[in-house]
PDB file of N, CA and C in Angstrom:
ATOM      1  N   MET A 663     123.952  61.848 -78.781  1.00 59.00           N
ATOM      2  CA  MET A 663     124.487  63.005 -78.092  1.00 59.00           C
ATOM      3  C   MET A 663     125.808  62.634 -77.441  1.00 59.00           C
ATOM      4  N   SER A 664     126.819  63.486 -77.608  1.00 61.00           N
ATOM      5  CA  SER A 664     128.154  63.208 -77.100  1.00 61.00           C
ATOM      6  C   SER A 664     128.232  63.477 -75.600  1.00 61.00           C
ATOM      7  N   THR A 665     128.918  62.578 -74.895  1.00 72.00           N
ATOM      8  CA  THR A 665     129.110  62.758 -73.457  1.00 72.00           C
ATOM      9  C   THR A 665     130.481  63.322 -73.136  1.00 72.00           C
ATOM     10  N   GLN A 666     131.309  63.513 -74.153  1.00 75.00           N
ATOM     11  CA  GLN A 666     132.644  64.069 -73.934  1.00 75.00           C
ATOM     12  C   GLN A 666     132.541  65.564 -73.637  1.00 75.00           C
ATOM     13  N   PRO A 667     133.352  66.043 -72.685  1.00 77.00           N
ATOM     14  CA  PRO A 667     133.323  67.485 -72.389  1.00 77.00           C
ATOM     15  C   PRO A 667     133.839  68.283 -73.580  1.00 77.00           C
ATOM     16  N   LYS A 668     133.262  69.450 -73.753  1.00 82.00           N
ATOM     17  CA  LYS A 668     133.669  70.337 -74.847  1.00 82.00           C
ATOM     18  C   LYS A 668     135.055  70.903 -74.544  1.00 82.00           C
ATOM     19  N   ARG A 669     135.946  70.814 -75.526  1.00 83.00           N
ATOM     20  CA  ARG A 669     137.317  71.315 -75.363  1.00 83.00           C
ATOM     21  C   ARG A 669     137.324  72.833 -75.445  1.00 83.00           C
ATOM     22  N   THR A 670     138.060  73.460 -74.528  1.00 86.00           N
ATOM     23  CA  THR A 670     138.216  74.910 -74.511  1.00 86.00           C
ATOM     24  C   THR A 670     139.298  75.303 -75.506  1.00 86.00           C
ATOM     25  N   LEU A 671     139.016  76.334 -76.304  1.00 82.00           N
ATOM     26  CA  LEU A 671     139.988  76.819 -77.285  1.00 82.00           C
ATOM     27  C   LEU A 671     141.106  77.579 -76.596  1.00 82.00           C
ATOM     28  N   THR A 672     142.317  77.438 -77.115  1.00 84.00           N
ATOM     29  CA  THR A 672     143.451  78.199 -76.602  1.00 84.00           C
ATOM     30  C   THR A 672     143.351  79.640 -77.110  1.00 84.00           C
ATOM     31  N   VAL A 673     144.120  80.526 -76.520  1.00 76.00           N
ATOM     32  CA  VAL A 673     144.147  81.923 -76.957  1.00 76.00           C
ATOM     33  C   VAL A 673     144.580  81.993 -78.418  1.00 76.00           C
ATOM     34  N   GLU A 674     145.582  81.205 -78.772  1.00 77.00           N
ATOM     35  CA  GLU A 674     146.079  81.212 -80.154  1.00 77.00           C
ATOM     36  C   GLU A 674     144.995  80.762 -81.128  1.00 77.00           C
ATOM     37  N   GLU A 675     144.212  79.749 -80.756  1.00 81.00           N
ATOM     38  CA  GLU A 675     143.133  79.273 -81.624  1.00 81.00           C
ATOM     39  C   GLU A 675     142.040  80.329 -81.777  1.00 81.00           C
ATOM     40  N   ARG A 676     141.749  81.021 -80.703  1.00 78.00           N
ATOM     41  CA  ARG A 676     140.736  82.085 -80.772  1.00 78.00           C
ATOM     42  C   ARG A 676     141.218  83.242 -81.649  1.00 78.00           C
ATOM     43  N   LEU A 677     142.483  83.637 -81.494  1.00 75.00           N
ATOM     44  CA  LEU A 677     143.022  84.726 -82.313  1.00 75.00           C
ATOM     45  C   LEU A 677     143.051  84.341 -83.790  1.00 75.00           C
ATOM     46  N   ALA A 678     143.362  83.086 -84.083  1.00 77.00           N
ATOM     47  CA  ALA A 678     143.428  82.631 -85.475  1.00 77.00           C
ATOM     48  C   ALA A 678     142.051  82.639 -86.132  1.00 77.00           C
ATOM     49  N   ALA A 679     140.988  82.575 -85.345  1.00 79.00           N
ATOM     50  CA  ALA A 679     139.629  82.563 -85.884  1.00 79.00           C
ATOM     51  C   ALA A 679     139.141  83.959 -86.267  1.00 79.00           C
ATOM     52  N   ASN A 680     139.834  84.995 -85.812  1.00 78.00           N
ATOM     53  CA  ASN A 680     139.434  86.371 -86.118  1.00 78.00           C
ATOM     54  C   ASN A 680     139.740  86.713 -87.560  1.00 78.00           C
ATOM     55  N   GLU A 681     139.020  87.673 -88.064  1.00 81.00           N
ATOM     56  CA  GLU A 681     139.273  88.161 -89.413  1.00 81.00           C
ATOM     57  C   GLU A 681     139.846  89.565 -89.318  1.00 81.00           C
ATOM     58  N   VAL A 682     140.893  89.823 -90.071  1.00 80.00           N
ATOM     59  CA  VAL A 682     141.491  91.161 -90.110  1.00 80.00           C
ATOM     60  C   VAL A 682     141.326  91.705 -91.515  1.00 80.00           C
ATOM     61  N   ARG A 683     140.716  92.874 -91.598  1.00 82.00           N
ATOM     62  CA  ARG A 683     140.565  93.566 -92.880  1.00 82.00           C
ATOM     63  C   ARG A 683     141.427  94.827 -92.819  1.00 82.00           C
ATOM     64  N   PRO A 684     142.675  94.733 -93.305  1.00 77.00           N
ATOM     65  CA  PRO A 684     143.581  95.887 -93.185  1.00 77.00           C
ATOM     66  C   PRO A 684     143.090  97.097 -93.968  1.00 77.00           C
ATOM     67  N   ASP A 685     143.213  98.242 -93.347  1.00 81.00           N
ATOM     68  CA  ASP A 685     142.903  99.517 -93.980  1.00 81.00           C
ATOM     69  C   ASP A 685     143.966  99.781 -95.046  1.00 81.00           C
ATOM     70  N   ARG A 686     143.707 100.686 -95.956  1.00 84.00           N
ATOM     71  CA  ARG A 686     144.701 101.019 -96.977  1.00 84.00           C
ATOM     72  C   ARG A 686     145.902 101.756 -96.385  1.00 84.00           C
ATOM     73  N   CYS A 687     145.657 102.515 -95.341  1.00 86.00           N
ATOM     74  CA  CYS A 687     146.760 103.224 -94.690  1.00 86.00           C
ATOM     75  C   CYS A 687     146.742 102.899 -93.202  1.00 86.00           C
ATOM     76  N   SER A 688     147.873 103.062 -92.576  1.00 88.00           N
ATOM     77  CA  SER A 688     148.037 102.690 -91.179  1.00 88.00           C
ATOM     78  C   SER A 688     147.206 103.569 -90.250  1.00 88.00           C
ATOM     79  N   HIS A 689     146.595 102.940 -89.281  1.00 90.00           N
ATOM     80  CA  HIS A 689     145.891 103.686 -88.237  1.00 90.00           C
ATOM     81  C   HIS A 689     146.812 103.894 -87.029  1.00 90.00           C
ATOM     82  N   LEU A 690     148.043 103.419 -87.150  1.00 92.00           N
ATOM     83  CA  LEU A 690     149.068 103.567 -86.122  1.00 92.00           C
ATOM     84  C   LEU A 690     150.225 104.375 -86.693  1.00 92.00           C
ATOM     85  N   ASP A 691     150.814 105.199 -85.849  1.00 93.00           N
ATOM     86  CA  ASP A 691     151.976 105.968 -86.293  1.00 93.00           C
ATOM     87  C   ASP A 691     152.789 106.368 -85.065  1.00 93.00           C
ATOM     88  N   LEU A 692     154.008 106.749 -85.304  1.00 93.00           N
ATOM     89  CA  LEU A 692     154.862 107.280 -84.241  1.00 93.00           C
ATOM     90  C   LEU A 692     154.792 108.796 -84.310  1.00 93.00           C
ATOM     91  N   VAL A 693     154.631 109.440 -83.165  1.00 94.00           N
ATOM     92  CA  VAL A 693     154.577 110.898 -83.133  1.00 94.00           C
ATOM     93  C   VAL A 693     155.907 111.450 -83.633  1.00 94.00           C
ATOM     94  N   GLU A 694     157.012 110.942 -83.077  1.00 92.00           N
ATOM     95  CA  GLU A 694     158.355 111.300 -83.538  1.00 92.00           C
ATOM     96  C   GLU A 694     159.194 110.028 -83.572  1.00 92.00           C
ATOM     97  N   SER A 695     159.613 109.607 -84.734  1.00 85.00           N
ATOM     98  CA  SER A 695     160.341 108.336 -84.860  1.00 85.00           C
ATOM     99  C   SER A 695     161.682 108.341 -84.122  1.00 85.00           C
ATOM    100  N   GLN A 696     162.298 109.524 -83.952  1.00 88.00           N
ATOM    101  CA  GLN A 696     163.582 109.604 -83.253  1.00 88.00           C
ATOM    102  C   GLN A 696     163.446 109.244 -81.766  1.00 88.00           C
ATOM    103  N   THR A 697     162.287 109.458 -81.200  1.00 91.00           N
ATOM    104  CA  THR A 697     162.060 109.187 -79.779  1.00 91.00           C
ATOM    105  C   THR A 697     162.298 107.719 -79.452  1.00 91.00           C
ATOM    106  N   CYS A 698     161.972 106.829 -80.359  1.00 90.00           N
ATOM    107  CA  CYS A 698     162.147 105.388 -80.118  1.00 90.00           C
ATOM    108  C   CYS A 698     163.617 105.031 -79.906  1.00 90.00           C
ATOM    109  N   GLY A 699     164.508 105.780 -80.522  1.00 88.00           N
ATOM    110  CA  GLY A 699     165.939 105.526 -80.369  1.00 88.00           C
ATOM    111  C   GLY A 699     166.433 105.796 -78.955  1.00 88.00           C
ATOM    112  N   THR A 700     165.717 106.639 -78.210  1.00 90.00           N
ATOM    113  CA  THR A 700     166.098 106.940 -76.832  1.00 90.00           C
ATOM    114  C   THR A 700     165.372 106.075 -75.819  1.00 90.00           C
ATOM    115  N   CYS A 701     164.445 105.270 -76.285  1.00 90.00           N
ATOM    116  CA  CYS A 701     163.653 104.420 -75.388  1.00 90.00           C
ATOM    117  C   CYS A 701     164.464 103.179 -75.022  1.00 90.00           C
ATOM    118  N   GLU A 702     164.657 102.964 -73.740  1.00 89.00           N
ATOM    119  CA  GLU A 702     165.454 101.825 -73.287  1.00 89.00           C
ATOM    120  C   GLU A 702     164.667 100.520 -73.277  1.00 89.00           C
ATOM    121  N   GLY A 703     163.409 100.567 -72.855  1.00 91.00           N
ATOM    122  CA  GLY A 703     162.629  99.340 -72.686  1.00 91.00           C
ATOM    123  C   GLY A 703     161.948  98.838 -73.945  1.00 91.00           C
ATOM    124  N   ARG A 704     161.621  99.745 -74.835  1.00 93.00           N
ATOM    125  CA  ARG A 704     160.877  99.412 -76.056  1.00 93.00           C
ATOM    126  C   ARG A 704     159.708  98.479 -75.736  1.00 93.00           C
ATOM    127  N   GLU A 705     158.921  98.910 -74.770  1.00 95.00           N
ATOM    128  CA  GLU A 705     157.814  98.115 -74.276  1.00 95.00           C
ATOM    129  C   GLU A 705     156.806  97.732 -75.355  1.00 95.00           C
ATOM    130  N   CYS A 706     156.605  98.597 -76.331  1.00 94.00           N
ATOM    131  CA  CYS A 706     155.622  98.311 -77.383  1.00 94.00           C
ATOM    132  C   CYS A 706     155.963  97.033 -78.137  1.00 94.00           C
ATOM    133  N   THR A 707     157.256  96.733 -78.267  1.00 94.00           N
ATOM    134  CA  THR A 707     157.660  95.525 -79.005  1.00 94.00           C
ATOM    135  C   THR A 707     157.417  94.257 -78.195  1.00 94.00           C
ATOM    136  N   ARG A 708     157.226  94.412 -76.889  1.00 94.00           N
ATOM    137  CA  ARG A 708     157.034  93.238 -76.026  1.00 94.00           C
ATOM    138  C   ARG A 708     155.584  93.030 -75.614  1.00 94.00           C
ATOM    139  N   VAL A 709     154.801  94.097 -75.541  1.00 94.00           N
ATOM    140  CA  VAL A 709     153.446  93.980 -75.009  1.00 94.00           C
ATOM    141  C   VAL A 709     152.412  93.619 -76.075  1.00 94.00           C
ATOM    142  N   CYS A 710     152.659  93.939 -77.308  1.00 91.00           N
ATOM    143  CA  CYS A 710     151.671  93.713 -78.369  1.00 91.00           C
ATOM    144  C   CYS A 710     151.445  92.216 -78.593  1.00 91.00           C
ATOM    145  N   PRO A 711     150.214  91.739 -78.386  1.00 87.00           N
ATOM    146  CA  PRO A 711     149.945  90.312 -78.561  1.00 87.00           C
ATOM    147  C   PRO A 711     150.028  89.852 -80.020  1.00 87.00           C
ATOM    148  N   ALA A 712     149.965  90.792 -80.955  1.00 87.00           N
ATOM    149  CA  ALA A 712     150.007  90.440 -82.373  1.00 87.00           C
ATOM    150  C   ALA A 712     151.364  90.683 -83.010  1.00 87.00           C
ATOM    151  N   GLY A 713     152.331  91.180 -82.244  1.00 90.00           N
ATOM    152  CA  GLY A 713     153.657  91.439 -82.804  1.00 90.00           C
ATOM    153  C   GLY A 713     153.652  92.564 -83.820  1.00 90.00           C
ATOM    154  N   THR A 714     152.813  93.550 -83.612  1.00 92.00           N
ATOM    155  CA  THR A 714     152.683  94.663 -84.549  1.00 92.00           C
ATOM    156  C   THR A 714     153.930  95.531 -84.604  1.00 92.00           C
ATOM    157  N   TYR A 715     154.659  95.611 -83.486  1.00 95.00           N
ATOM    158  CA  TYR A 715     155.840  96.470 -83.398  1.00 95.00           C
ATOM    159  C   TYR A 715     157.108  95.637 -83.333  1.00 95.00           C
ATOM    160  N   ARG A 716     158.138  96.057 -84.074  1.00 94.00           N
ATOM    161  CA  ARG A 716     159.449  95.406 -83.978  1.00 94.00           C
ATOM    162  C   ARG A 716     160.527  96.475 -84.105  1.00 94.00           C
ATOM    163  N   TRP A 717     161.621  96.251 -83.390  1.00 94.00           N
ATOM    164  CA  TRP A 717     162.737  97.188 -83.418  1.00 94.00           C
ATOM    165  C   TRP A 717     163.623  96.884 -84.611  1.00 94.00           C
ATOM    166  N   SER A 718     164.040  97.901 -85.347  1.00 92.00           N
ATOM    167  CA  SER A 718     164.953  97.763 -86.473  1.00 92.00           C
ATOM    168  C   SER A 718     166.240  98.507 -86.148  1.00 92.00           C
ATOM    169  N   ASP A 719     167.336  97.744 -85.974  1.00 91.00           N
ATOM    170  CA  ASP A 719     168.636  98.383 -85.744  1.00 91.00           C
ATOM    171  C   ASP A 719     169.048  99.212 -86.955  1.00 91.00           C
ATOM    172  N   GLU A 720     168.729  98.708 -88.124  1.00 91.00           N
ATOM    173  CA  GLU A 720     169.096  99.391 -89.363  1.00 91.00           C
ATOM    174  C   GLU A 720     168.430 100.770 -89.464  1.00 91.00           C
ATOM    175  N   ALA A 721     167.132 100.827 -89.153  1.00 85.00           N
ATOM    176  CA  ALA A 721     166.403 102.096 -89.227  1.00 85.00           C
ATOM    177  C   ALA A 721     166.562 102.915 -87.953  1.00 85.00           C
ATOM    178  N   GLY A 722     166.947 102.267 -86.860  1.00 83.00           N
ATOM    179  CA  GLY A 722     167.096 102.960 -85.585  1.00 83.00           C
ATOM    180  C   GLY A 722     165.768 103.391 -84.983  1.00 83.00           C
ATOM    181  N   ARG A 723     164.734 102.647 -85.300  1.00 84.00           N
ATOM    182  CA  ARG A 723     163.397 102.978 -84.786  1.00 84.00           C
ATOM    183  C   ARG A 723     162.495 101.748 -84.809  1.00 84.00           C
ATOM    184  N   VAL A 724     161.321 101.930 -84.285  1.00 91.00           N
ATOM    185  CA  VAL A 724     160.316 100.867 -84.281  1.00 91.00           C
ATOM    186  C   VAL A 724     159.631 100.841 -85.643  1.00 91.00           C
ATOM    187  N   ILE A 725     159.448  99.640 -86.173  1.00 93.00           N
ATOM    188  CA  ILE A 725     158.715  99.446 -87.418  1.00 93.00           C
ATOM    189  C   ILE A 725     157.326  98.917 -87.052  1.00 93.00           C
ATOM    190  N   ILE A 726     156.302  99.491 -87.649  1.00 93.00           N
ATOM    191  CA  ILE A 726     154.928  99.115 -87.336  1.00 93.00           C
ATOM    192  C   ILE A 726     154.324  98.312 -88.488  1.00 93.00           C
ATOM    193  N   GLY A 727     153.825  97.109 -88.163  1.00 90.00           N
ATOM    194  CA  GLY A 727     153.085  96.287 -89.121  1.00 90.00           C
ATOM    195  C   GLY A 727     151.610  96.363 -88.764  1.00 90.00           C
ATOM    196  N   PHE A 728     150.951  97.465 -89.113  1.00 89.00           N
ATOM    197  CA  PHE A 728     149.589  97.748 -88.664  1.00 89.00           C
ATOM    198  C   PHE A 728     148.566  96.701 -89.097  1.00 89.00           C
ATOM    199  N   GLU A 729     148.889  95.915 -90.107  1.00 85.00           N
ATOM    200  CA  GLU A 729     147.946  94.929 -90.624  1.00 85.00           C
ATOM    201  C   GLU A 729     147.590  93.867 -89.591  1.00 85.00           C
ATOM    202  N   ASN A 730     148.450  93.658 -88.596  1.00 81.00           N
ATOM    203  CA  ASN A 730     148.215  92.633 -87.573  1.00 81.00           C
ATOM    204  C   ASN A 730     147.526  93.178 -86.327  1.00 81.00           C
ATOM    205  N   CYS A 731     147.295  94.472 -86.248  1.00 88.00           N
ATOM    206  CA  CYS A 731     146.812  95.113 -85.024  1.00 88.00           C
ATOM    207  C   CYS A 731     145.479  94.537 -84.554  1.00 88.00           C
ATOM    208  N   LEU A 732     145.412  94.224 -83.257  1.00 87.00           N
ATOM    209  CA  LEU A 732     144.185  93.721 -82.636  1.00 87.00           C
ATOM    210  C   LEU A 732     143.368  94.843 -82.001  1.00 87.00           C
ATOM    211  N   GLU A 733     143.831  96.079 -82.121  1.00 88.00           N
ATOM    212  CA  GLU A 733     143.149  97.269 -81.624  1.00 88.00           C
ATOM    213  C   GLU A 733     142.896  97.218 -80.119  1.00 88.00           C
ATOM    214  N   CYS A 734     143.831  96.641 -79.390  1.00 89.00           N
ATOM    215  CA  CYS A 734     143.656  96.534 -77.934  1.00 89.00           C
ATOM    216  C   CYS A 734     144.124  97.790 -77.206  1.00 89.00           C
ATOM    217  N   GLY A 735     145.017  98.565 -77.810  1.00 90.00           N
ATOM    218  CA  GLY A 735     145.495  99.801 -77.212  1.00 90.00           C
ATOM    219  C   GLY A 735     146.619  99.634 -76.204  1.00 90.00           C
ATOM    220  N   ALA A 736     147.089  98.403 -76.007  1.00 93.00           N
ATOM    221  CA  ALA A 736     148.161  98.168 -75.031  1.00 93.00           C
ATOM    222  C   ALA A 736     149.420  98.958 -75.380  1.00 93.00           C
ATOM    223  N   CYS A 737     149.704  99.132 -76.645  1.00 94.00           N
ATOM    224  CA  CYS A 737     150.896  99.860 -77.067  1.00 94.00           C
ATOM    225  C   CYS A 737     150.894 101.286 -76.539  1.00 94.00           C
ATOM    226  N   ARG A 738     149.755 101.936 -76.598  1.00 93.00           N
ATOM    227  CA  ARG A 738     149.672 103.320 -76.107  1.00 93.00           C
ATOM    228  C   ARG A 738     149.815 103.385 -74.595  1.00 93.00           C
ATOM    229  N   LEU A 739     149.323 102.384 -73.926  1.00 94.00           N
ATOM    230  CA  LEU A 739     149.391 102.382 -72.465  1.00 94.00           C
ATOM    231  C   LEU A 739     150.807 102.208 -71.948  1.00 94.00           C
ATOM    232  N   VAL A 740     151.618 101.399 -72.633  1.00 95.00           N
ATOM    233  CA  VAL A 740     152.955 101.106 -72.114  1.00 95.00           C
ATOM    234  C   VAL A 740     154.046 102.028 -72.641  1.00 95.00           C
ATOM    235  N   CYS A 741     153.777 102.807 -73.671  1.00 95.00           N
ATOM    236  CA  CYS A 741     154.812 103.691 -74.224  1.00 95.00           C
ATOM    237  C   CYS A 741     155.129 104.790 -73.206  1.00 95.00           C
ATOM    238  N   PRO A 742     156.357 104.795 -72.654  1.00 95.00           N
ATOM    239  CA  PRO A 742     156.696 105.777 -71.630  1.00 95.00           C
ATOM    240  C   PRO A 742     156.822 107.201 -72.172  1.00 95.00           C
ATOM    241  N   HIS A 743     156.855 107.344 -73.481  1.00 95.00           N
ATOM    242  CA  HIS A 743     157.025 108.664 -74.102  1.00 95.00           C
ATOM    243  C   HIS A 743     155.738 109.165 -74.770  1.00 95.00           C
ATOM    244  N   ALA A 744     154.641 108.403 -74.640  1.00 95.00           N
ATOM    245  CA  ALA A 744     153.372 108.747 -75.304  1.00 95.00           C
ATOM    246  C   ALA A 744     153.626 109.055 -76.774  1.00 95.00           C
ATOM    247  N   ASN A 745     154.384 108.175 -77.417  1.00 95.00           N
ATOM    248  CA  ASN A 745     154.856 108.415 -78.776  1.00 95.00           C
ATOM    249  C   ASN A 745     154.058 107.677 -79.851  1.00 95.00           C
ATOM    250  N   ILE A 746     153.009 106.972 -79.451  1.00 95.00           N
ATOM    251  CA  ILE A 746     152.225 106.218 -80.427  1.00 95.00           C
ATOM    252  C   ILE A 746     150.909 106.935 -80.697  1.00 95.00           C
ATOM    253  N   SER A 747     150.695 107.259 -81.953  1.00 94.00           N
ATOM    254  CA  SER A 747     149.447 107.867 -82.400  1.00 94.00           C
ATOM    255  C   SER A 747     148.556 106.736 -82.912  1.00 94.00           C
ATOM    256  N   TRP A 748     147.330 106.674 -82.387  1.00 88.00           N
ATOM    257  CA  TRP A 748     146.434 105.559 -82.693  1.00 88.00           C
ATOM    258  C   TRP A 748     145.044 106.104 -82.974  1.00 88.00           C
ATOM    259  N   ARG A 749     144.416 105.591 -84.013  1.00 88.00           N
ATOM    260  CA  ARG A 749     143.023 105.918 -84.309  1.00 88.00           C
ATOM    261  C   ARG A 749     142.343 104.639 -84.778  1.00 88.00           C
ATOM    262  N   TYR A 750     141.046 104.622 -84.770  1.00 84.00           N
ATOM    263  CA  TYR A 750     140.335 103.453 -85.280  1.00 84.00           C
ATOM    264  C   TYR A 750     140.501 103.383 -86.787  1.00 84.00           C
ATOM    265  N   PRO A 751     140.589 102.169 -87.352  1.00 85.00           N
ATOM    266  CA  PRO A 751     140.624 102.038 -88.809  1.00 85.00           C
ATOM    267  C   PRO A 751     139.311 102.556 -89.414  1.00 85.00           C
ATOM    268  N   MET A 752     139.313 102.796 -90.706  1.00 83.00           N
ATOM    269  CA  MET A 752     138.106 103.241 -91.398  1.00 83.00           C
ATOM    270  C   MET A 752     136.999 102.216 -91.197  1.00 83.00           C
ATOM    271  N   GLY A 753     135.769 102.644 -91.298  1.00 82.00           N
ATOM    272  CA  GLY A 753     134.605 101.778 -91.113  1.00 82.00           C
ATOM    273  C   GLY A 753     134.695 100.489 -91.913  1.00 82.00           C
ATOM    274  N   GLY A 754     134.413  99.365 -91.254  1.00 81.00           N
ATOM    275  CA  GLY A 754     134.456  98.061 -91.905  1.00 81.00           C
ATOM    276  C   GLY A 754     135.834  97.465 -92.006  1.00 81.00           C
ATOM    277  N   MET A 755     136.852  98.199 -91.578  1.00 85.00           N
ATOM    278  CA  MET A 755     138.228  97.712 -91.627  1.00 85.00           C
ATOM    279  C   MET A 755     138.709  97.385 -90.228  1.00 85.00           C
ATOM    280  N   GLY A 756     139.855  96.697 -90.156  1.00 83.00           N
ATOM    281  CA  GLY A 756     140.442  96.360 -88.870  1.00 83.00           C
ATOM    282  C   GLY A 756     140.079  94.950 -88.434  1.00 83.00           C
ATOM    283  N   ILE A 757     140.121  94.718 -87.143  1.00 81.00           N
ATOM    284  CA  ILE A 757     139.891  93.391 -86.587  1.00 81.00           C
ATOM    285  C   ILE A 757     138.389  93.126 -86.454  1.00 81.00           C
ATOM    286  N   CYS A 758     138.010  91.908 -86.759  1.00 82.00           N
ATOM    287  CA  CYS A 758     136.627  91.474 -86.612  1.00 82.00           C
ATOM    288  C   CYS A 758     136.676  90.216 -85.743  1.00 82.00           C
ATOM    289  N   TYR A 759     136.346  90.378 -84.447  1.00 78.00           N
ATOM    290  CA  TYR A 759     136.479  89.285 -83.484  1.00 78.00           C
ATOM    291  C   TYR A 759     135.360  88.254 -83.641  1.00 78.00           C
ATOM    292  N   ARG A 760     135.738  87.016 -83.693  1.00 76.00           N
ATOM    293  CA  ARG A 760     134.761  85.947 -83.779  1.00 76.00           C
ATOM    294  C   ARG A 760     134.283  85.534 -82.394  1.00 76.00           C
ATOM    295  N   TYR A 761     135.168  85.563 -81.417  1.00 68.00           N
ATOM    296  CA  TYR A 761     134.825  85.140 -80.072  1.00 68.00           C
ATOM    297  C   TYR A 761     134.764  86.303 -79.096  1.00 68.00           C
ATOM    298  N   GLY A 762     134.401  87.473 -79.568  1.00 60.00           N
ATOM    299  CA  GLY A 762     134.234  88.643 -78.718  1.00 60.00           C
ATOM    300  C   GLY A 762     135.454  89.058 -78.089  1.00 60.00           C
TER     301      GLY A 762
END
């Protein structure tokens, strides 16, 4: 029997252990894509722990990579314009947490 203390996993190690089963279509959307162009803080691009949102100067709006979504809902909470439409992925799809 080992006498060494059990090492605690980092947040990154715990997230890497999760399984993501992307839906065929996005469960995230922008209500109006033009609204993002008027948003000064673009909080969704900073708060998402999975980097699901990124600003595109070329498109002039936020680009959503829904495949990485952890379904935490932080994006909806911080959007000052309530511009993010969010629903649960289809049954059996989305994030499957290994460490709860």
